[in-house]
Amino acid sequence: MYTSVLFLLLSFIVSIANAVRPLSLNQNVLAFNSDFEGLQDIYVNDLSLLELHKSLIEIESISNAETNVALYLKKYLENTGLTVELQEIHDEYEKRYNVYAYLGKTRNTKVLLTSHIDTVPPYLTYNIDGTKIYGRGSCDAKGSVATQIITFLSLVDRGLLKEGDVSLLFVVGEEVSGVGMKLAEDLHASWDIGIFGEPTELKLGRGHKGIIVFKLIANGKASHSGYPELGVSASEILVPVLNSLLNLKLPTNDLLGPSTLNIGEFSGGVAANVIPANAEALVSIRVATDADEVLQSVKDLIKDVPNLEFELHQKTSPQYLDFDIDDFETIALAYGTDIPNLTVELKKRYLFGPGSIHVAHSDHEFIENSDLIQAVKDYERIIKYALTN
């Protein structure tokens, strides 16, 4: 009798242990993690999805200051047995790196799994509230980075990936200039299919809008506001132009919807009793159709306005993506990504990731625990499809 009771007690203890840790070093386990307030977790050997996600968030990596997170990823991935290269980014900012990782010695792979490691400011600390995981980058895009890595390692651990199948690329600067992805061609690696990680609500992106960013600079002449005839108001040059832009008929697209305009910044003048000598505005247009045509319509609108300068800061056309995998919901996206910044030619491009853009960049950025878990399952499906089709 005592033997039976002892056996039952030991069995119970083992079952409890298995609920929070993997059964053995060779199994990939979905479990509840007591270190994360009982949230669901995925383990690949001793590596925890939630631990990786937390570590990435806790390393501040605002755009142009991504060094520490890149060095962390290099060590993490090397410890799993991957070959890891750091690609140094040479510009006016601190030394920082893209991270490129793959199995063995084969740098060219069929599939590229990629996302970005920079975030927007300000930094937000990591915390858990119920099933929501908060922190800067939790959604955009360290949720994608963490789930891509765990998916990759899980497939390797189960013998489902071999050398030359899939590589990992994590880039800097996506939120600002796209410099990391623009320089990815200097890796001199090739890929057939790209899987890009961004918050898409676990849906395959059908496409996303392009963007035009430009600055308008009005040059006037200062004078006493009591004698406006002695000056030229820069504000009176710029404000009517901005009003005309707001009323400009912008094109729409059946897939991506309407093009939209935003006057993001406006400044001018020095005081209420001084005719302003200078005024400027920074304007963006989320473009649903051909960017060159939209840009030309802007230039036509302002071409006869005296004392007005135009500076083009960015122009990217809309991106139309692949979404030919069964049983995935699809979504058209109004934001931009690094996809057009990758100049290496790909046969197919997929956009997918956990989280919602509606909370990305906000002061309450978060991701649902269930999104992280599902993303690993879905990335596995996308990778398998990409390798066999």
CSV table of C-alpha atoms in Angstrom, one decimal:
chain,number,residue,atom,x,y,z
A,1,MET,CA,0.0,0.0,0.0
A,2,TYR,CA,2.7,2.4,1.0
A,3,THR,CA,4.5,1.6,-2.3
A,4,SER,CA,1.4,2.4,-4.3
A,5,VAL,CA,1.0,5.7,-2.5
A,6,LEU,CA,4.6,6.6,-3.0
A,7,PHE,CA,4.3,5.7,-6.7
A,8,LEU,CA,1.3,8.0,-7.1
A,9,LEU,CA,3.0,10.8,-5.2
A,10,LEU,CA,6.1,10.6,-7.4
A,11,SER,CA,3.9,10.5,-10.5
A,12,PHE,CA,2.1,13.6,-9.4
A,13,ILE,CA,5.4,15.4,-8.7
A,14,VAL,CA,6.7,14.4,-12.2
A,15,SER,CA,3.5,15.6,-13.9
A,16,ILE,CA,3.8,19.0,-12.1
A,17,ALA,CA,7.4,19.3,-13.1
A,18,ASN,CA,6.5,18.6,-16.7
A,19,ALA,CA,4.0,21.3,-16.7
A,20,VAL,CA,6.7,24.0,-16.4
A,21,ARG,CA,9.8,22.4,-17.9
A,22,PRO,CA,10.5,20.2,-20.9
A,23,LEU,CA,10.5,16.4,-20.4
A,24,SER,CA,14.0,16.0,-21.8
A,25,LEU,CA,16.6,18.0,-23.7
A,26,ASN,CA,15.4,16.6,-27.0
A,27,GLN,CA,11.8,17.7,-26.8
A,28,ASN,CA,10.1,20.9,-27.9
A,29,VAL,CA,7.4,21.6,-25.3
A,30,LEU,CA,4.4,23.9,-25.0
A,31,ALA,CA,4.1,24.5,-21.2
A,32,PHE,CA,3.0,27.0,-18.6
A,33,ASN,CA,5.9,28.9,-17.2
A,34,SER,CA,5.8,29.8,-13.5
A,35,ASP,CA,8.5,32.4,-13.9
A,36,PHE,CA,6.2,34.4,-16.2
A,37,GLU,CA,3.0,34.4,-14.0
A,38,GLY,CA,1.8,31.1,-15.5
A,39,LEU,CA,1.9,32.3,-19.1
A,40,GLN,CA,2.2,29.7,-21.9
A,41,ASP,CA,5.7,29.2,-23.1
A,42,ILE,CA,7.5,27.1,-25.7
A,43,TYR,CA,10.8,25.4,-24.9
A,44,VAL,CA,13.4,24.2,-27.4
A,45,ASN,CA,15.7,22.1,-25.2
A,46,ASP,CA,16.5,24.5,-22.4
A,47,LEU,CA,15.7,27.7,-24.4
A,48,SER,CA,12.4,29.5,-23.5
A,49,LEU,CA,10.5,31.7,-25.9
A,50,LEU,CA,9.4,34.0,-23.1
A,51,GLU,CA,12.9,34.3,-21.7
A,52,LEU,CA,14.2,35.3,-25.1
A,53,HIS,CA,11.4,37.7,-25.8
A,54,LYS,CA,11.9,39.3,-22.3
A,55,SER,CA,15.7,39.6,-22.8
A,56,LEU,CA,15.3,41.3,-26.2
A,57,ILE,CA,12.8,43.9,-24.7
A,58,GLU,CA,15.0,44.6,-21.7
A,59,ILE,CA,17.9,45.6,-24.0
A,60,GLU,CA,17.1,49.1,-25.1
A,61,SER,CA,17.6,49.3,-28.9
A,62,ILE,CA,16.2,52.6,-30.1
A,63,SER,CA,17.0,53.2,-33.8
A,64,ASN,CA,20.7,54.0,-34.4
A,65,ALA,CA,21.7,52.6,-31.0
A,66,GLU,CA,21.2,48.8,-31.5
A,67,THR,CA,24.7,47.6,-30.6
A,68,ASN,CA,23.9,45.8,-27.4
A,69,VAL,CA,21.0,43.8,-28.7
A,70,ALA,CA,23.0,42.7,-31.8
A,71,LEU,CA,25.8,41.5,-29.5
A,72,TYR,CA,23.3,39.7,-27.3
A,73,LEU,CA,21.8,37.9,-30.4
A,74,LYS,CA,25.3,37.0,-31.7
A,75,LYS,CA,26.1,35.2,-28.4
A,76,TYR,CA,22.7,33.6,-28.1
A,77,LEU,CA,22.7,32.2,-31.6
A,78,GLU,CA,26.3,31.0,-31.4
A,79,ASN,CA,25.5,29.1,-28.2
A,80,THR,CA,22.9,27.2,-30.2
A,81,GLY,CA,25.6,26.1,-32.7
A,82,LEU,CA,24.8,28.5,-35.5
A,83,THR,CA,27.3,30.3,-37.6
A,84,VAL,CA,26.9,34.0,-36.9
A,85,GLU,CA,28.2,37.0,-38.8
A,86,LEU,CA,28.0,40.6,-37.6
A,87,GLN,CA,27.7,43.1,-40.5
A,88,GLU,CA,29.0,46.5,-39.3
A,89,ILE,CA,26.9,49.5,-40.3
A,90,HIS,CA,29.1,52.5,-41.2
A,91,ASP,CA,27.4,55.9,-40.8
A,92,GLU,CA,27.5,58.8,-38.4
A,93,TYR,CA,26.0,56.9,-35.5
A,94,GLU,CA,27.5,54.5,-33.0
A,95,LYS,CA,29.0,51.2,-34.3
A,96,ARG,CA,26.2,48.7,-34.6
A,97,TYR,CA,25.5,45.6,-36.6
A,98,ASN,CA,23.1,43.5,-38.6
A,99,VAL,CA,23.1,39.9,-37.4
A,100,TYR,CA,23.2,37.1,-40.0
A,101,ALA,CA,23.0,33.4,-38.9
A,102,TYR,CA,22.8,30.1,-40.6
A,103,LEU,CA,23.6,26.4,-40.2
A,104,GLY,CA,27.1,25.2,-41.0
A,105,LYS,CA,29.0,26.9,-43.8
A,106,THR,CA,26.3,27.5,-46.4
A,107,ARG,CA,25.5,31.3,-46.5
A,108,ASN,CA,23.1,31.1,-49.4
A,109,THR,CA,19.8,29.6,-48.4
A,110,LYS,CA,16.4,28.9,-49.9
A,111,VAL,CA,14.5,30.9,-47.3
A,112,LEU,CA,15.4,34.1,-45.4
A,113,LEU,CA,13.7,34.7,-42.1
A,114,THR,CA,14.1,38.3,-41.2
A,115,SER,CA,13.0,41.2,-39.0
A,116,HIS,CA,14.4,44.3,-37.3
A,117,ILE,CA,16.0,44.8,-33.9
A,118,ASP,CA,15.5,48.6,-33.6
A,119,THR,CA,12.5,50.2,-31.9
A,120,VAL,CA,11.0,53.7,-31.8
A,121,PRO,CA,11.5,55.9,-28.7
A,122,PRO,CA,11.0,56.2,-25.9
A,123,TYR,CA,12.1,53.0,-24.1
A,124,LEU,CA,9.3,51.3,-22.2
A,125,THR,CA,10.2,48.7,-19.5
A,126,TYR,CA,9.1,45.1,-19.6
A,127,ASN,CA,6.0,44.0,-17.5
A,128,ILE,CA,3.2,41.5,-17.6
A,129,ASP,CA,-0.4,42.3,-16.9
A,130,GLY,CA,-2.7,39.2,-17.2
A,131,THR,CA,-2.0,37.7,-20.6
A,132,LYS,CA,-0.5,40.9,-22.1
A,133,ILE,CA,3.3,41.4,-22.2
A,134,TYR,CA,4.2,45.1,-22.3
A,135,GLY,CA,7.4,46.9,-23.3
A,136,ARG,CA,9.0,48.7,-26.2
A,137,GLY,CA,9.4,46.3,-29.0
A,138,SER,CA,7.2,43.7,-27.4
A,139,CYS,CA,5.1,43.9,-30.6
A,140,ASP,CA,7.2,45.8,-33.1
A,141,ALA,CA,9.2,43.8,-33.8
A,142,LYS,CA,10.9,41.8,-31.0
A,143,GLY,CA,7.9,39.6,-30.9
A,144,SER,CA,8.7,38.6,-34.5
A,145,VAL,CA,12.4,38.2,-33.8
A,146,ALA,CA,11.9,35.9,-30.8
A,147,THR,CA,9.3,33.7,-32.5
A,148,GLN,CA,11.3,33.5,-35.7
A,149,ILE,CA,14.4,32.3,-33.7
A,150,ILE,CA,12.5,29.8,-31.6
A,151,THR,CA,10.7,28.4,-34.7
A,152,PHE,CA,14.0,28.0,-36.5
A,153,LEU,CA,15.7,26.3,-33.6
A,154,SER,CA,12.7,24.0,-33.1
A,155,LEU,CA,12.8,22.9,-36.7
A,156,VAL,CA,16.5,22.3,-36.5
A,157,ASP,CA,16.2,20.4,-33.3
A,158,ARG,CA,13.6,18.0,-34.8
A,159,GLY,CA,15.7,17.4,-37.9
A,160,LEU,CA,13.3,19.3,-40.2
A,161,LEU,CA,15.9,21.8,-41.4
A,162,LYS,CA,19.2,21.1,-43.0
A,163,GLU,CA,22.1,23.3,-44.0
A,164,GLY,CA,21.2,25.6,-46.8
A,165,ASP,CA,17.5,25.7,-46.1
A,166,VAL,CA,16.9,28.8,-43.9
A,167,SER,CA,19.0,31.7,-42.6
A,168,LEU,CA,18.2,34.4,-40.1
A,169,LEU,CA,18.8,38.1,-40.7
A,170,PHE,CA,18.1,40.8,-38.0
A,171,VAL,CA,18.7,44.4,-39.2
A,172,VAL,CA,19.1,47.8,-37.6
A,173,GLY,CA,17.5,51.1,-38.6
A,174,GLU,CA,14.1,49.9,-40.0
A,175,GLU,CA,12.2,52.6,-38.0
A,176,VAL,CA,14.2,55.5,-39.5
A,177,SER,CA,16.2,55.1,-42.6
A,178,GLY,CA,16.1,51.4,-43.5
A,179,VAL,CA,19.9,51.4,-43.6
A,180,GLY,CA,20.3,47.9,-42.2
A,181,MET,CA,18.2,46.2,-44.9
A,182,LYS,CA,19.6,48.5,-47.6
A,183,LEU,CA,23.1,47.2,-46.8
A,184,ALA,CA,22.0,43.5,-46.6
A,185,GLU,CA,23.1,43.1,-50.3
A,186,ASP,CA,26.7,43.7,-49.1
A,187,LEU,CA,26.5,40.3,-47.3
A,188,HIS,CA,26.7,38.9,-50.8
A,189,ALA,CA,24.3,36.1,-49.9
A,190,SER,CA,21.4,34.9,-51.9
A,191,TRP,CA,17.9,33.7,-51.0
A,192,ASP,CA,14.9,32.5,-53.0
A,193,ILE,CA,12.1,33.4,-50.6
A,194,GLY,CA,11.9,36.1,-47.9
A,195,ILE,CA,9.7,35.9,-44.8
A,196,PHE,CA,9.5,39.3,-43.2
A,197,GLY,CA,8.5,39.7,-39.5
A,198,GLU,CA,6.2,42.6,-38.6
A,199,PRO,CA,3.0,42.9,-36.5
A,200,THR,CA,0.3,41.7,-38.9
A,201,GLU,CA,-2.2,40.2,-36.4
A,202,LEU,CA,-1.1,36.7,-37.4
A,203,LYS,CA,-2.3,37.3,-40.9
A,204,LEU,CA,-0.4,37.2,-44.2
A,205,GLY,CA,0.1,40.6,-45.6
A,206,ARG,CA,-1.3,41.0,-49.1
A,207,GLY,CA,0.6,44.2,-49.5
A,208,HIS,CA,1.4,47.5,-47.8
A,209,LYS,CA,1.4,51.2,-48.8
A,210,GLY,CA,4.3,53.1,-50.0
A,211,ILE,CA,5.3,56.5,-48.6
A,212,ILE,CA,6.5,59.9,-49.7
A,213,VAL,CA,8.0,62.2,-47.2
A,214,PHE,CA,8.9,65.8,-48.1
A,215,LYS,CA,9.6,69.1,-46.5
A,216,LEU,CA,8.2,72.5,-47.6
A,217,ILE,CA,10.3,75.6,-46.7
A,218,ALA,CA,8.8,79.1,-47.1
A,219,ASN,CA,11.2,82.0,-47.2
A,220,GLY,CA,9.8,85.4,-46.3
A,221,LYS,CA,11.1,88.7,-44.9
A,222,ALA,CA,10.8,89.8,-41.3
A,223,SER,CA,9.2,93.1,-40.3
A,224,HIS,CA,7.2,94.7,-37.5
A,225,SER,CA,3.7,93.2,-37.5
A,226,GLY,CA,2.3,96.7,-37.4
A,227,TYR,CA,3.8,97.3,-40.8
A,228,PRO,CA,3.2,94.0,-42.7
A,229,GLU,CA,3.7,95.8,-46.0
A,230,LEU,CA,7.4,96.0,-45.2
A,231,GLY,CA,7.8,92.2,-44.9
A,232,VAL,CA,6.8,89.0,-46.5
A,233,SER,CA,5.0,86.5,-44.3
A,234,ALA,CA,6.4,83.0,-44.7
A,235,SER,CA,3.4,81.6,-42.9
A,236,GLU,CA,1.1,83.2,-45.5
A,237,ILE,CA,3.1,81.4,-48.2
A,238,LEU,CA,3.0,78.0,-46.6
A,239,VAL,CA,-0.4,77.8,-45.0
A,240,PRO,CA,-2.4,78.1,-48.3
A,241,VAL,CA,-0.2,75.4,-49.8
A,242,LEU,CA,-0.8,73.1,-46.9
A,243,ASN,CA,-4.5,73.7,-47.3
A,244,SER,CA,-4.4,72.8,-51.0
A,245,LEU,CA,-2.5,69.6,-50.2
A,246,LEU,CA,-5.2,68.6,-47.7
A,247,ASN,CA,-7.7,69.0,-50.5
A,248,LEU,CA,-5.6,67.3,-53.1
A,249,LYS,CA,-7.5,64.3,-54.6
A,250,LEU,CA,-5.2,61.4,-53.9
A,251,PRO,CA,-5.6,58.0,-55.7
A,252,THR,CA,-7.1,54.8,-54.2
A,253,ASN,CA,-6.3,51.2,-54.8
A,254,ASP,CA,-8.7,48.2,-54.6
A,255,LEU,CA,-6.2,46.2,-52.5
A,256,LEU,CA,-4.6,48.9,-50.3
A,257,GLY,CA,-7.4,51.5,-50.0
A,258,PRO,CA,-7.0,55.3,-50.1
A,259,SER,CA,-3.7,57.2,-50.1
A,260,THR,CA,-3.6,59.5,-47.1
A,261,LEU,CA,-1.8,62.7,-46.2
A,262,ASN,CA,-0.4,63.9,-42.9
A,263,ILE,CA,1.1,67.2,-42.0
A,264,GLY,CA,3.4,65.8,-39.3
A,265,GLU,CA,5.4,68.9,-38.3
A,266,PHE,CA,4.8,72.6,-38.8
A,267,SER,CA,6.9,75.5,-37.5
A,268,GLY,CA,7.4,79.1,-38.3
A,269,GLY,CA,8.0,82.6,-36.9
A,270,VAL,CA,9.5,83.9,-33.7
A,271,ALA,CA,6.9,86.1,-32.1
A,272,ALA,CA,3.3,87.3,-32.5
A,273,ASN,CA,4.5,90.8,-33.3
A,274,VAL,CA,7.0,89.8,-36.0
A,275,ILE,CA,6.1,89.0,-39.6
A,276,PRO,CA,7.7,85.5,-39.9
A,277,ALA,CA,10.7,85.2,-42.2
A,278,ASN,CA,10.7,81.4,-42.2
A,279,ALA,CA,8.2,78.6,-42.0
A,280,GLU,CA,8.4,74.9,-42.8
A,281,ALA,CA,6.3,71.8,-42.7
A,282,LEU,CA,7.1,68.1,-42.9
A,283,VAL,CA,4.5,66.1,-44.8
A,284,SER,CA,4.0,62.4,-45.4
A,285,ILE,CA,1.7,60.6,-47.9
A,286,ARG,CA,0.9,57.0,-47.5
A,287,VAL,CA,0.7,56.0,-51.1
A,288,ALA,CA,-1.7,53.3,-52.3
A,289,THR,CA,-0.7,53.6,-56.0
A,290,ASP,CA,2.3,54.6,-58.1
A,291,ALA,CA,4.5,56.9,-55.9
A,292,ASP,CA,5.9,58.8,-58.9
A,293,GLU,CA,2.5,59.9,-60.0
A,294,VAL,CA,1.5,61.1,-56.6
A,295,LEU,CA,4.8,62.9,-56.2
A,296,GLN,CA,4.3,64.6,-59.5
A,297,SER,CA,0.8,65.8,-58.5
A,298,VAL,CA,2.4,67.5,-55.4
A,299,LYS,CA,5.1,69.2,-57.5
A,300,ASP,CA,2.5,70.4,-60.0
A,301,LEU,CA,0.5,71.9,-57.1
A,302,ILE,CA,3.4,73.9,-55.7
A,303,LYS,CA,5.4,74.7,-58.9
A,304,ASP,CA,4.1,78.3,-59.3
A,305,VAL,CA,4.3,79.3,-55.6
A,306,PRO,CA,7.1,81.9,-55.1
A,307,ASN,CA,9.6,81.7,-52.3
A,308,LEU,CA,8.8,78.0,-51.6
A,309,GLU,CA,11.4,75.2,-51.5
A,310,PHE,CA,10.7,71.5,-51.8
A,311,GLU,CA,12.9,68.8,-50.3
A,312,LEU,CA,12.2,65.1,-51.0
A,313,HIS,CA,13.2,63.0,-48.0
A,314,GLN,CA,11.8,59.6,-48.9
A,315,LYS,CA,9.9,57.9,-51.7
A,316,THR,CA,8.8,54.2,-51.7
A,317,SER,CA,6.2,52.6,-53.9
A,318,PRO,CA,3.5,50.2,-52.6
A,319,GLN,CA,4.5,46.6,-52.1
A,320,TYR,CA,2.4,43.7,-53.4
A,321,LEU,CA,3.2,40.5,-51.6
A,322,ASP,CA,2.6,36.8,-51.8
A,323,PHE,CA,-0.2,35.2,-49.7
A,324,ASP,CA,-0.7,31.9,-51.5
A,325,ILE,CA,-0.7,29.7,-48.3
A,326,ASP,CA,-4.0,28.0,-47.4
A,327,ASP,CA,-5.9,28.6,-44.2
A,328,PHE,CA,-4.3,32.0,-43.4
A,329,GLU,CA,-6.3,35.1,-43.1
A,330,THR,CA,-4.9,38.0,-45.1
A,331,ILE,CA,-4.5,41.7,-44.5
A,332,ALA,CA,-3.7,44.9,-46.4
A,333,LEU,CA,-1.4,47.2,-44.4
A,334,ALA,CA,-1.2,51.0,-44.3
A,335,TYR,CA,2.3,51.1,-42.8
A,336,GLY,CA,5.7,50.6,-44.5
A,337,THR,CA,8.3,47.9,-43.9
A,338,ASP,CA,11.9,47.0,-44.8
A,339,ILE,CA,10.7,44.9,-47.7
A,340,PRO,CA,11.5,47.5,-50.5
A,341,ASN,CA,14.8,48.2,-48.9
A,342,LEU,CA,16.1,44.7,-49.6
A,343,THR,CA,17.5,44.9,-53.1
A,344,VAL,CA,18.4,41.2,-53.4
A,345,GLU,CA,15.9,39.7,-55.9
A,346,LEU,CA,13.5,37.2,-54.3
A,347,LYS,CA,11.0,34.9,-56.0
A,348,LYS,CA,8.5,35.3,-53.2
A,349,ARG,CA,8.0,37.7,-50.3
A,350,TYR,CA,5.8,36.9,-47.3
A,351,LEU,CA,4.9,39.4,-44.5
A,352,PHE,CA,3.8,37.9,-41.2
A,353,GLY,CA,4.1,38.4,-37.5
A,354,PRO,CA,2.5,38.5,-34.1
A,355,GLY,CA,0.9,41.6,-32.6
A,356,SER,CA,-1.0,44.5,-33.9
A,357,ILE,CA,0.3,47.7,-35.4
A,358,HIS,CA,-2.5,49.5,-33.6
A,359,VAL,CA,-0.5,49.4,-30.3
A,360,ALA,CA,3.0,49.5,-31.9
A,361,HIS,CA,4.8,52.8,-31.4
A,362,SER,CA,2.3,53.7,-28.6
A,363,ASP,CA,2.9,54.4,-24.9
A,364,HIS,CA,1.2,51.1,-24.1
A,365,GLU,CA,2.8,48.7,-26.6
A,366,PHE,CA,2.1,45.1,-25.8
A,367,ILE,CA,1.6,41.7,-27.3
A,368,GLU,CA,-0.7,38.9,-26.2
A,369,ASN,CA,0.9,35.7,-24.9
A,370,SER,CA,-1.2,33.7,-27.2
A,371,ASP,CA,0.1,35.6,-30.2
A,372,LEU,CA,3.7,34.6,-29.4
A,373,ILE,CA,2.7,30.9,-29.1
A,374,GLN,CA,0.6,30.9,-32.3
A,375,ALA,CA,3.3,32.7,-34.2
A,376,VAL,CA,5.8,29.9,-33.7
A,377,LYS,CA,3.3,27.4,-35.1
A,378,ASP,CA,2.5,29.7,-38.0
A,379,TYR,CA,6.1,30.5,-38.9
A,380,GLU,CA,6.7,26.8,-39.0
A,381,ARG,CA,3.9,26.4,-41.5
A,382,ILE,CA,5.1,29.2,-43.7
A,383,ILE,CA,8.7,27.9,-43.7
A,384,LYS,CA,7.7,24.4,-44.6
A,385,TYR,CA,5.5,25.7,-47.4
A,386,ALA,CA,8.3,27.9,-48.7
A,387,LEU,CA,10.7,25.0,-48.8
A,388,THR,CA,8.4,22.7,-50.7
A,389,ASN,CA,6.6,25.0,-53.1
